[in-house]
mmCIF file of C-alpha atoms (C1' of nucleotides) in Angstrom:
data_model
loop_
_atom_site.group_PDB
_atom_site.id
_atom_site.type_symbol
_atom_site.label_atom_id
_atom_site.label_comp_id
_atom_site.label_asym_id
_atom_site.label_seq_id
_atom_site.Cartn_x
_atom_site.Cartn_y
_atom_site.Cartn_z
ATOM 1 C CA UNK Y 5 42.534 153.266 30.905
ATOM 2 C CA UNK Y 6 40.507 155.377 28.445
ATOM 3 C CA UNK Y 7 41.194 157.919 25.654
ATOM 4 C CA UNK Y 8 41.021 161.244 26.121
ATOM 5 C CA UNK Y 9 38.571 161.119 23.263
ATOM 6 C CA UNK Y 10 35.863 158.956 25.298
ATOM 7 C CA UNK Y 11 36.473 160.551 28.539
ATOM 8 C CA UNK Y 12 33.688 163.733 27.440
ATOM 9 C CA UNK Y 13 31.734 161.529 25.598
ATOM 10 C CA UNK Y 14 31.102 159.051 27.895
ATOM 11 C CA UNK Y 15 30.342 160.008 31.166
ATOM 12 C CA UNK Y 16 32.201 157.703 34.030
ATOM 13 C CA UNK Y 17 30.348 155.810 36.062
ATOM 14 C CA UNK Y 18 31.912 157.482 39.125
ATOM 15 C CA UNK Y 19 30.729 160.857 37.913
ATOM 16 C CA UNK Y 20 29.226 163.581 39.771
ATOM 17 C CA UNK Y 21 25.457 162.742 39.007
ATOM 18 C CA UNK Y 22 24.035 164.933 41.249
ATOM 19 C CA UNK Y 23 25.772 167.625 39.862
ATOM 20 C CA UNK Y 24 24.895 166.988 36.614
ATOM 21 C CA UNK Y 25 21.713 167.002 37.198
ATOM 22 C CA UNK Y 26 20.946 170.329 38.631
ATOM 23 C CA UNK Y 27 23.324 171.696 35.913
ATOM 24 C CA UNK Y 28 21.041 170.100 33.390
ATOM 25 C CA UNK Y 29 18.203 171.729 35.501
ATOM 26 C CA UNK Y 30 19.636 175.111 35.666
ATOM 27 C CA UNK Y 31 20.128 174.775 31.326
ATOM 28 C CA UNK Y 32 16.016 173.776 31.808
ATOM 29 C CA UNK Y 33 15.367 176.987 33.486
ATOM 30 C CA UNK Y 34 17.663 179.281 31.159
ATOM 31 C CA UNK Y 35 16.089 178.107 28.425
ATOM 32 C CA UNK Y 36 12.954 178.299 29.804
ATOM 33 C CA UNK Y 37 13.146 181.527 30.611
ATOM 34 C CA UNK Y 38 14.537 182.250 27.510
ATOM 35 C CA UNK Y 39 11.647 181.106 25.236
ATOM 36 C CA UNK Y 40 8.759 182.266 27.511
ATOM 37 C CA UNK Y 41 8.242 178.440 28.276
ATOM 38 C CA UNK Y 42 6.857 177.605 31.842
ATOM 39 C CA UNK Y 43 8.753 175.030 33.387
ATOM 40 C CA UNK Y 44 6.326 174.171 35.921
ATOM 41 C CA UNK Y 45 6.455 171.820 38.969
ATOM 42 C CA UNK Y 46 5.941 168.452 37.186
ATOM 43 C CA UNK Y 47 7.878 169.601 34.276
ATOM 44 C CA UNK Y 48 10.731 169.858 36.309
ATOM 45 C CA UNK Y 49 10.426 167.196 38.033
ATOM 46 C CA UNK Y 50 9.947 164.612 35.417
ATOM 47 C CA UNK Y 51 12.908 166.165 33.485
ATOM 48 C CA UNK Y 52 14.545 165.775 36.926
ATOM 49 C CA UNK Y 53 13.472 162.059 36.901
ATOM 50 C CA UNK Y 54 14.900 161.734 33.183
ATOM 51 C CA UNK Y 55 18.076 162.887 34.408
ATOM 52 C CA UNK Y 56 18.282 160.760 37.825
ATOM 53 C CA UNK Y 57 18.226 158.217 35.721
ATOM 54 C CA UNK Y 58 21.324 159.714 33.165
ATOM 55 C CA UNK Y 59 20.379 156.633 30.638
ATOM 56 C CA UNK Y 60 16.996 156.269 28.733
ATOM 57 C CA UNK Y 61 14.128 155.473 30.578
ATOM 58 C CA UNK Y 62 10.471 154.408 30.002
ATOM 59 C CA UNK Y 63 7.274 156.472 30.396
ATOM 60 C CA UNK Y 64 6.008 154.054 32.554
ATOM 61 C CA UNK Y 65 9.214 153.901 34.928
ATOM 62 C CA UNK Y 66 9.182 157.985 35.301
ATOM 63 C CA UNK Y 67 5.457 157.339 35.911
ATOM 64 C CA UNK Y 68 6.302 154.661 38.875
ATOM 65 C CA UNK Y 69 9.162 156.808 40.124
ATOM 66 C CA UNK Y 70 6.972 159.845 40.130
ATOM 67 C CA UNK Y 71 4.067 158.559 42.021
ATOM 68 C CA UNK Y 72 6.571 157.642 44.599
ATOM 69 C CA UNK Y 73 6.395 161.489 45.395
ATOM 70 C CA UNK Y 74 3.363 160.882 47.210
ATOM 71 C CA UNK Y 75 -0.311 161.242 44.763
ATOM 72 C CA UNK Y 76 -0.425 158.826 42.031
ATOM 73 C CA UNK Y 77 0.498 159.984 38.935
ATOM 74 C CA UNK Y 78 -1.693 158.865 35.487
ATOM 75 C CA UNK Y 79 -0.125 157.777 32.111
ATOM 76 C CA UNK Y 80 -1.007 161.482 30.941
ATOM 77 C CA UNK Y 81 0.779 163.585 33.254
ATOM 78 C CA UNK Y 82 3.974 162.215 32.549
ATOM 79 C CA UNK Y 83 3.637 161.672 28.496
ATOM 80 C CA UNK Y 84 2.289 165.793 28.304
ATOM 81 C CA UNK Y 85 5.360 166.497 30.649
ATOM 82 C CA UNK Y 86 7.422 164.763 27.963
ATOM 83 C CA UNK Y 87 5.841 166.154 25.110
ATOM 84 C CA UNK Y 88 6.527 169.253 26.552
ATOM 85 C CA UNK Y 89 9.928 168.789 27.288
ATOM 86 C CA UNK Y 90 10.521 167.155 23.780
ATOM 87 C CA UNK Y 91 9.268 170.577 22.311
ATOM 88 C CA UNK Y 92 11.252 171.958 24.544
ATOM 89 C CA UNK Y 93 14.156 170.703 23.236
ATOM 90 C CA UNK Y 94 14.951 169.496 26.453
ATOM 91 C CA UNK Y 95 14.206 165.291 26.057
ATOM 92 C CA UNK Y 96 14.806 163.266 23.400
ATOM 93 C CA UNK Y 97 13.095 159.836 22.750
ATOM 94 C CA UNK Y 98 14.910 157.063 21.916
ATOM 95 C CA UNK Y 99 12.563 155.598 19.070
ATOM 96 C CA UNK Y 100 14.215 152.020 19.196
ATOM 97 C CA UNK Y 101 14.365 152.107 22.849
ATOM 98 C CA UNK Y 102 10.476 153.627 22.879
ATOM 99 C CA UNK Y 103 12.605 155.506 25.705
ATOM 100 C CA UNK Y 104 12.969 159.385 26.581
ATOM 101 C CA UNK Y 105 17.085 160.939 27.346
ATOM 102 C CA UNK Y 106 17.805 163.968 28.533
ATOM 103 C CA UNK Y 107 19.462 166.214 26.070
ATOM 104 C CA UNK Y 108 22.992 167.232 26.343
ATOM 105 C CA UNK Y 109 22.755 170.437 24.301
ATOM 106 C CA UNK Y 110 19.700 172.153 25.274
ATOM 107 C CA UNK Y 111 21.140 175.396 24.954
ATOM 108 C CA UNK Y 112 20.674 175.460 20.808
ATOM 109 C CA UNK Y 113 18.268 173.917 18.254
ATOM 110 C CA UNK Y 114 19.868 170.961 16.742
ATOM 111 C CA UNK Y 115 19.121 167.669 14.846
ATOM 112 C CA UNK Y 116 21.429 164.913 16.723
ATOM 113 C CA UNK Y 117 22.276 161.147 16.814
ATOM 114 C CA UNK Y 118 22.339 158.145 19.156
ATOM 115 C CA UNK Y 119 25.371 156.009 20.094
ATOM 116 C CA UNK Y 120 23.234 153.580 22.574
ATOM 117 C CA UNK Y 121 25.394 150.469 24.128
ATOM 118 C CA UNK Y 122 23.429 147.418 24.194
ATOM 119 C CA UNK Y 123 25.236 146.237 27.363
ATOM 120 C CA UNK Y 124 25.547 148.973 29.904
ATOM 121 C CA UNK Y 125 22.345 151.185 28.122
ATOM 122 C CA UNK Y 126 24.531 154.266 28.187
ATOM 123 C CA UNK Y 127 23.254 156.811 25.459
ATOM 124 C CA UNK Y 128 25.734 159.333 23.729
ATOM 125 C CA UNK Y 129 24.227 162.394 21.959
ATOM 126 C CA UNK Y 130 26.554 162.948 18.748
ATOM 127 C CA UNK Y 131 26.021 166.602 17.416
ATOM 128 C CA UNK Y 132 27.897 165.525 14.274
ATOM 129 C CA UNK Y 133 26.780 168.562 11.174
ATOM 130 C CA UNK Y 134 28.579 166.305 9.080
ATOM 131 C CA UNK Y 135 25.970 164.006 9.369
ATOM 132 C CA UNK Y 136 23.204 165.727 9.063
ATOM 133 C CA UNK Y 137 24.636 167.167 5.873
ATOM 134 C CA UNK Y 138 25.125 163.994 3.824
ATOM 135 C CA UNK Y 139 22.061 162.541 5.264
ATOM 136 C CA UNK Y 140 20.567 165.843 3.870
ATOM 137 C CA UNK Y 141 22.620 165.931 0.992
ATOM 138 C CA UNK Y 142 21.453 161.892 -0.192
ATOM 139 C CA UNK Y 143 18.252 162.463 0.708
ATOM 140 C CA UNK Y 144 17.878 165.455 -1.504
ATOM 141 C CA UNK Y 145 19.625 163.728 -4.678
ATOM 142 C CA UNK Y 146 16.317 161.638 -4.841
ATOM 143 C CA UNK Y 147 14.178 164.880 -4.448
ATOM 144 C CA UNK Y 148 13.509 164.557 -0.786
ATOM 145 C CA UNK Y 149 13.034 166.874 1.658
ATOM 146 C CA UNK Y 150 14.234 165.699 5.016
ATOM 147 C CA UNK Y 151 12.253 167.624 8.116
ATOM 148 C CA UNK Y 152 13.389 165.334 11.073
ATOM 149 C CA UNK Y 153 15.919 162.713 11.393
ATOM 150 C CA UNK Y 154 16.111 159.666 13.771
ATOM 151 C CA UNK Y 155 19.556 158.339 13.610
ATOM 152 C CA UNK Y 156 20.373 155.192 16.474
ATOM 153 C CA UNK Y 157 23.679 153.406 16.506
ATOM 154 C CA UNK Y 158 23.294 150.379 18.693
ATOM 155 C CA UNK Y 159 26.467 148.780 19.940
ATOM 156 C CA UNK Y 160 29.052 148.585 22.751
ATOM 157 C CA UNK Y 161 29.985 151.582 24.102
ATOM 158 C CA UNK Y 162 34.329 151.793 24.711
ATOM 159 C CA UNK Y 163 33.597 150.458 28.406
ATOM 160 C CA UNK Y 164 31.890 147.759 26.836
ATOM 161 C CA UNK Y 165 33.162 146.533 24.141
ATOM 162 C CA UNK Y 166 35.670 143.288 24.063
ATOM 163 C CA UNK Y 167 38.977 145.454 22.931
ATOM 164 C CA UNK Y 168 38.600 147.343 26.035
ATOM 165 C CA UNK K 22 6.635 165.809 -14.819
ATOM 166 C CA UNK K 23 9.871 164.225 -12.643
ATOM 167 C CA UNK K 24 13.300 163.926 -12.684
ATOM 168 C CA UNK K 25 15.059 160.965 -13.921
ATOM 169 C CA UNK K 26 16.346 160.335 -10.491
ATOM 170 C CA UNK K 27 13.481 160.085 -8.397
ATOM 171 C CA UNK K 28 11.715 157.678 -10.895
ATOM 172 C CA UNK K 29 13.646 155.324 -9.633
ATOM 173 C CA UNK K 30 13.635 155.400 -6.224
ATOM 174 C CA UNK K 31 10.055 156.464 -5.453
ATOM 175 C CA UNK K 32 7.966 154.426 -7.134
ATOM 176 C CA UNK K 33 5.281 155.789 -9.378
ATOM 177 C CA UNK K 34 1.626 155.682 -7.810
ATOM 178 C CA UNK K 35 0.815 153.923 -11.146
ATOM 179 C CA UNK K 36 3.452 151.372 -11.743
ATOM 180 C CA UNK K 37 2.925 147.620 -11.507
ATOM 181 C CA UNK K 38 2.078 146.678 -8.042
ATOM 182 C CA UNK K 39 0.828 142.988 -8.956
ATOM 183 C CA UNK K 40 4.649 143.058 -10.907
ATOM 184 C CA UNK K 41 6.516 144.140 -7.694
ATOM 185 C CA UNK K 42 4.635 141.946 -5.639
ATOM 186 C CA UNK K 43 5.244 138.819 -7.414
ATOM 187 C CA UNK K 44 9.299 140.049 -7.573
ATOM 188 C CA UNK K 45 9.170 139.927 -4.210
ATOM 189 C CA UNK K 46 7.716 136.610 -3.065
ATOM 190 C CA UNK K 47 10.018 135.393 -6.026
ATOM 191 C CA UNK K 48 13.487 136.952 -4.326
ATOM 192 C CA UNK K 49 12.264 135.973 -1.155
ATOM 193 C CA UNK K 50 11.803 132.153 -2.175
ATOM 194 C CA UNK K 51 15.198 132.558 -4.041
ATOM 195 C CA UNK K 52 16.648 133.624 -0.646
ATOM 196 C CA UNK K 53 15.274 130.816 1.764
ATOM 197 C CA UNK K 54 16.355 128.188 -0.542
ATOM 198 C CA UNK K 55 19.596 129.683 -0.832
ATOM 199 C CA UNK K 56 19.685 130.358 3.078
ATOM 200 C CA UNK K 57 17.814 127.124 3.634
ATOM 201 C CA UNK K 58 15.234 128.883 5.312
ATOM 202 C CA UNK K 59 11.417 127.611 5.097
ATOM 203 C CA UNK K 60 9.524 130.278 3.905
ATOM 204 C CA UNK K 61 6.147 128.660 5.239
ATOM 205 C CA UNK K 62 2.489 129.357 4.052
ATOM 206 C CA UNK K 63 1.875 131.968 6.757
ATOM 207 C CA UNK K 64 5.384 133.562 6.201
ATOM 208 C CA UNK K 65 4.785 133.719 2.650
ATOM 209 C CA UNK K 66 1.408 135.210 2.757
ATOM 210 C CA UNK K 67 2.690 138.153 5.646
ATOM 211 C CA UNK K 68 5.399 138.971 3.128
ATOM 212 C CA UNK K 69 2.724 139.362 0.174
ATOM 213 C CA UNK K 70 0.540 141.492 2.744
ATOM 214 C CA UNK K 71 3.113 143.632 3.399
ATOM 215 C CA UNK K 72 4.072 144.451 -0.539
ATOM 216 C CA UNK K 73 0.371 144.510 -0.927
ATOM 217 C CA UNK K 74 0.487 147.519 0.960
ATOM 218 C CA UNK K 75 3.733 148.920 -0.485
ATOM 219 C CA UNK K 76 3.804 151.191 2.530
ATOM 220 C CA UNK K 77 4.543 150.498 6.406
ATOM 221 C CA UNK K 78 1.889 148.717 7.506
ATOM 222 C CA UNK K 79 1.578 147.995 11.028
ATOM 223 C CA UNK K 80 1.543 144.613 12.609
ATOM 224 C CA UNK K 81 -2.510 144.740 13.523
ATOM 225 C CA UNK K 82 -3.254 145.591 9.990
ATOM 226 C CA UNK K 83 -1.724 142.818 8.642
ATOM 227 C CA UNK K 84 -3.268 140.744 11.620
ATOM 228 C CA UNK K 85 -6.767 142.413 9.800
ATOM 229 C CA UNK K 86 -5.531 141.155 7.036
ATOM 230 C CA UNK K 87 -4.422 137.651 7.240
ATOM 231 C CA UNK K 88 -7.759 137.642 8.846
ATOM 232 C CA UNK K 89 -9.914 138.443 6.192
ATOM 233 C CA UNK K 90 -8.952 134.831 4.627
ATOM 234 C CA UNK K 91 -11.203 133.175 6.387
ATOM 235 C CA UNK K 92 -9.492 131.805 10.476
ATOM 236 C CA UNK K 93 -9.099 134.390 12.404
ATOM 237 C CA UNK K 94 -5.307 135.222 13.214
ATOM 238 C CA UNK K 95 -3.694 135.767 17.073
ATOM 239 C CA UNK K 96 -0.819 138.925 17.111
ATOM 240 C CA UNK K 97 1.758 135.830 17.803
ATOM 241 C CA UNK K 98 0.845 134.567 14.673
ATOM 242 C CA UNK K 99 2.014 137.492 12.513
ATOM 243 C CA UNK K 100 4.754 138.675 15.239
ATOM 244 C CA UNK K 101 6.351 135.327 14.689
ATOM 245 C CA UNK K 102 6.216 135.637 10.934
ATOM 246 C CA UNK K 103 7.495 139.387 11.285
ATOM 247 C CA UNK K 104 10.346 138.259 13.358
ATOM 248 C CA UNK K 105 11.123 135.516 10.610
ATOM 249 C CA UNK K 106 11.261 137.905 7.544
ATOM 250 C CA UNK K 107 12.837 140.594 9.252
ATOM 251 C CA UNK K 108 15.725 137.741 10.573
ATOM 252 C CA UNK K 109 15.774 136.956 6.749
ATOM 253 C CA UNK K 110 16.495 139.927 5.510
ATOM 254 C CA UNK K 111 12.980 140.342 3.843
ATOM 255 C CA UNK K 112 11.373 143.084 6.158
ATOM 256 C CA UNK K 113 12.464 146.378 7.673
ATOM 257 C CA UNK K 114 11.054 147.650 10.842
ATOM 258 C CA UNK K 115 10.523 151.257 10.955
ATOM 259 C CA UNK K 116 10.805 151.961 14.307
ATOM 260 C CA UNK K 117 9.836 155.676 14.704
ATOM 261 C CA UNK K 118 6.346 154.432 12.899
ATOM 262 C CA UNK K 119 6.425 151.052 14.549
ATOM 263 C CA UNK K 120 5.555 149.295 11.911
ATOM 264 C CA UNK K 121 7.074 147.072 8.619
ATOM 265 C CA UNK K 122 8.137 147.556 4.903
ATOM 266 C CA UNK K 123 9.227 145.274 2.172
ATOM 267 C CA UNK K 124 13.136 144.890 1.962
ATOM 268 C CA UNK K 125 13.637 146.929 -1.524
ATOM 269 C CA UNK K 126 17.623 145.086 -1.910
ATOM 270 C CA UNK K 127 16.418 141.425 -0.038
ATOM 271 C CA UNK K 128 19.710 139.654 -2.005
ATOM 272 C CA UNK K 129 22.557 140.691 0.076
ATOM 273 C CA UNK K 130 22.590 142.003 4.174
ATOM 274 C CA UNK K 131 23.019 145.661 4.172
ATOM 275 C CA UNK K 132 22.892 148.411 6.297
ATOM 276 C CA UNK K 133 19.819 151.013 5.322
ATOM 277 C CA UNK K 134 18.597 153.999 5.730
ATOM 278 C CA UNK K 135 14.762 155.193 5.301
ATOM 279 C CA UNK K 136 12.829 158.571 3.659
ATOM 280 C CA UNK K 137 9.493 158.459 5.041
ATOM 281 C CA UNK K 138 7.271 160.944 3.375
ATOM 282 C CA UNK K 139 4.827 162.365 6.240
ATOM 283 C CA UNK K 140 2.418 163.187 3.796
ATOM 284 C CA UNK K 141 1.878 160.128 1.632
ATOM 285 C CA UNK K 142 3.912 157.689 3.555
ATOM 286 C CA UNK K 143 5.664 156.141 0.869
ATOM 287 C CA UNK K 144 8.811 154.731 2.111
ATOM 288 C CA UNK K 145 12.580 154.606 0.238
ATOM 289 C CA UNK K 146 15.020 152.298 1.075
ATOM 290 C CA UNK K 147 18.117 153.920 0.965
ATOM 291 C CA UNK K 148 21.531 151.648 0.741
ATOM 292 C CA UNK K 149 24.191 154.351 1.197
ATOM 293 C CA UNK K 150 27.807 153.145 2.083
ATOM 294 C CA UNK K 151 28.854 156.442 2.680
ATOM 295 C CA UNK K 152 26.452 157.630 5.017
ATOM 296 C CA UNK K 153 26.806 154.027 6.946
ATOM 297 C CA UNK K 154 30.856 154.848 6.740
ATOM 298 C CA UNK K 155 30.475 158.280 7.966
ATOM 299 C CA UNK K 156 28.615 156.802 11.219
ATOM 300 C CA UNK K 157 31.037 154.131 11.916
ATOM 301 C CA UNK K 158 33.698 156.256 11.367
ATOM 302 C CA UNK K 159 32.360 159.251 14.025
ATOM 303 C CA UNK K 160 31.422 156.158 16.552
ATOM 304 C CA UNK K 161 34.442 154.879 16.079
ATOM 305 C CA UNK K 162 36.558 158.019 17.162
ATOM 306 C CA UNK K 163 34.081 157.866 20.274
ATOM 307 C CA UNK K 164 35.046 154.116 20.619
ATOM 308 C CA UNK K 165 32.103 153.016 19.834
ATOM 309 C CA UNK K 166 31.365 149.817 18.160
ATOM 310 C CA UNK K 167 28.661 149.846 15.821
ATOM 311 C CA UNK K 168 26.100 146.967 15.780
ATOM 312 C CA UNK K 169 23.065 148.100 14.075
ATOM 313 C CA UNK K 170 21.842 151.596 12.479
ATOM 314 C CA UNK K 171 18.584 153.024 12.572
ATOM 315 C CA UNK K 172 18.414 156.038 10.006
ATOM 316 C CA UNK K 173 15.090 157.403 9.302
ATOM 317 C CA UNK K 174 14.358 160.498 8.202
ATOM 318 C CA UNK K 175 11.417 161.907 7.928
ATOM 319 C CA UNK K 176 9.944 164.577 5.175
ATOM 320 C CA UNK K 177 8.676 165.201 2.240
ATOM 321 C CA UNK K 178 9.276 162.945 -1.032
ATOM 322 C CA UNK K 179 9.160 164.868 -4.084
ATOM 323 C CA UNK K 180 5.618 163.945 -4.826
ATOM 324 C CA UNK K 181 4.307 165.716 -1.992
ATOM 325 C CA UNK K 182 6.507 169.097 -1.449
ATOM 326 C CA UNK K 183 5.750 172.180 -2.372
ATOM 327 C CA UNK K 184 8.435 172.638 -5.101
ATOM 328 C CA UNK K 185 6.557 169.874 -7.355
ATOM 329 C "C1'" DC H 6 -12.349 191.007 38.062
ATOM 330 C "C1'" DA H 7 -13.597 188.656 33.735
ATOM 331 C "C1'" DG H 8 -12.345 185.904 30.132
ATOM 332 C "C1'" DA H 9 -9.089 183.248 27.325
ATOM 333 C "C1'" DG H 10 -5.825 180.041 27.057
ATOM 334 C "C1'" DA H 11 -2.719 176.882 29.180
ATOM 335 C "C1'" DT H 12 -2.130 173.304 32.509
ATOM 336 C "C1'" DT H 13 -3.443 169.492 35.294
ATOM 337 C "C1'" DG H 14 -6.383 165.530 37.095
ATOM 338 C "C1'" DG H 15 -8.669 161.560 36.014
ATOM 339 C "C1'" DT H 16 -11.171 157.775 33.445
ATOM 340 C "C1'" DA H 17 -11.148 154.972 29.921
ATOM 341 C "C1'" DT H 18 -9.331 152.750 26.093
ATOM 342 C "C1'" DA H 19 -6.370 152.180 22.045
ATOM 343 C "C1'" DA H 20 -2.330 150.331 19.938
ATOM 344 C "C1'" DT H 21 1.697 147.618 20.062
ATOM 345 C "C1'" DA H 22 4.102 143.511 21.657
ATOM 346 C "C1'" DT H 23 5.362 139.276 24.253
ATOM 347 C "C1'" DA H 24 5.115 135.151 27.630
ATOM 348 C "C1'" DA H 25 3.908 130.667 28.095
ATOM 349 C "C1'" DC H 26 2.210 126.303 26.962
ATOM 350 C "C1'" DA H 27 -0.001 122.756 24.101
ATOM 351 C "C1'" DG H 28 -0.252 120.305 19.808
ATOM 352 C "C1'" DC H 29 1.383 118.958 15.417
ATOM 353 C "C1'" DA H 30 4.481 117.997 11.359
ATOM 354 C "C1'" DC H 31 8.505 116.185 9.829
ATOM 355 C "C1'" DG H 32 12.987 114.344 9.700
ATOM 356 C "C1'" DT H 33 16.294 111.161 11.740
ATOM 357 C "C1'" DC H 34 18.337 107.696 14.016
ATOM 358 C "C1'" DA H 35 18.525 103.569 16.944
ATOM 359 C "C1'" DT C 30 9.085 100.885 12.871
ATOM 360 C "C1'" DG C 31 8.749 103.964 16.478
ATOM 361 C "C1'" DA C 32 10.735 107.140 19.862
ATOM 362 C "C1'" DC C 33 12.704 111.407 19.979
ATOM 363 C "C1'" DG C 34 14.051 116.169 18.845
ATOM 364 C "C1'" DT C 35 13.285 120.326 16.537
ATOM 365 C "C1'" DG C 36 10.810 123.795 14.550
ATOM 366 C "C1'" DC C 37 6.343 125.730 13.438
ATOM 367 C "C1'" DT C 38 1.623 126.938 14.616
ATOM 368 C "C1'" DG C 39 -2.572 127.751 17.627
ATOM 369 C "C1'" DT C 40 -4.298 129.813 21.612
ATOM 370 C "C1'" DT C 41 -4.899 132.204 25.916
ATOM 371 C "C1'" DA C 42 -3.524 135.602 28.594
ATOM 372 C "C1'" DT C 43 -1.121 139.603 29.714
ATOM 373 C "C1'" DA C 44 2.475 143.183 29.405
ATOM 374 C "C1'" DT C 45 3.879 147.543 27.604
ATOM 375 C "C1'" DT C 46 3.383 151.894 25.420
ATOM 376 C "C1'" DA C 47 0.409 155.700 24.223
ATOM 377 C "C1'" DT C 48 -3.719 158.640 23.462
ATOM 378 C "C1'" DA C 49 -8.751 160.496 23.493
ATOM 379 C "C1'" DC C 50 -11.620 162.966 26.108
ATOM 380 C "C1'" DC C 51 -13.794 165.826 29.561
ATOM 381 C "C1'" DA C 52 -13.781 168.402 33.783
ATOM 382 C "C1'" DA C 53 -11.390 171.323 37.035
ATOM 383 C "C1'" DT C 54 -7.966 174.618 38.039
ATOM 384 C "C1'" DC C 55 -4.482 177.908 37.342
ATOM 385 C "C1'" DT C 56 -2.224 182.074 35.177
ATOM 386 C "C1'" DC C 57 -1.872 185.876 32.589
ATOM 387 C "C1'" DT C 58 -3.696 189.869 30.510
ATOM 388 C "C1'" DG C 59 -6.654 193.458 29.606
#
DNA sequence: CAGAGATTGGTATAATATAACAGCACGTCA
DNA sequence: TGACGTGCTGTTATATTATACCAATCTCTG
């Protein structure tokens, strides 16, 4: 049995990924649209890949699951796919993981944090302003003038951790 | 001219590196024998390197380095003696720069956060309880168990921005 | 259609990090 | 004393992650 509190948070294991996916696809092309961005054929597809996966995953792995597709696929296509979809605002990479999420909340600009478990590799996006704000706030006490922010909580997610 | 705040924290281009270097192998001594850790000849001489620098400095530098004092060093050599300080509390890894910085509060374990200027790449320790509360506490109403934190934010340090 | 700029393909290589095994130093305990 | 165990170092090799660079192609716009 879980909270009600975990339940969005933390997706199920039994959850509808295909669904999730396109939706996250659909959000791609919105935005896309949106911003005058070309989501083109590889694009898609390696955000596709990012999502397949629902947990982060390794340039190299996309790269492997990509040239799977048929032509071989170099280190290059899929890192400018990623940078892209970074800029995009539709990837995020995991910096202690040296791995690449999708993004939960494409649909705005936002500076976010990681909850990644160390057991089952789920990552949670946190979109926590209050955050942000006292990061911000400390930072600028000592005169400093924060631009991006990299926040990773490593742990056991409430699936699990012991108490569970 | 400077405010009295950021004196402290961001440490003046001109202040006493040979000072802060020798503070530093002096703590970290003080904390081996305490720990009864062996802070060995190589170990010893990484940690210098890296307050040497008195920036990140990334793990093939340092291999340069330890080079330069005559046998040539292997990456294992100053991995291992990375792995050693950071397990003692002595060095930080900075993952979104992969690479390592003197531990600025080496005397007790704490939780830290990092300012890492972009332009002159000065990094601040940061050893906020609040903002390391404020994380546990929104992880925790996820039910998430916090292990480790990675905070790093990236901008400018008041040397460098615009307003100085 | 022509030209500019963005995108992709491909080679090569850089930069970061670890696996695995051999030898040595040092303490300890029979 | 000497046999053993443990921890540290040396060394080779390789894994993993990421980028520089140039050529070819596509797409949009005027």
């Amino acid at each position: 049995m879980k909270h009600a509190a975990t339940s969005e948070a933390f997706p199920d294991a039994a959850h509808d990924h295909a669904e999730c996916i396109s939706t996250a696809l659909a959000a791609a092309e919105d935005t896309c649209r949106r911003e005058g961005l070309r989501l083109t054929p590889i694009r898609r597809r390696v955000l596709e890949l990012v999502w397949q996966n629902h947990r982060p995953v390794g340039a190299y792995d996309l790269l492997d699951q990509l040239s799977r597709d048929g032509k071989r696929a170099m280190p290059p296509t899929v890192y400018r796919a990623l940078e892209f979809l970074q800029g995009a605002g539709l990837v995020h990479r995991i910096a202690t993981l040296n791995a690449f999420v999708g993004c939960s909340h494409p649909d705005h600009a936002h500076q976010c944090q990681f909850l990644i478990c160390s057991d089952c590799r789920t990552v949670v996006e946190l979109e926590s302003e209050n955050i942000g704000r006292s990061l911000k706030r400390e930072a600028a006490a000592l005169g400093f003038q924060v631009r991006e922010q990299s926040v990773e909580l490593t742990g056991l997610c409430p699936e699990c951790h012991p108490a569970h």
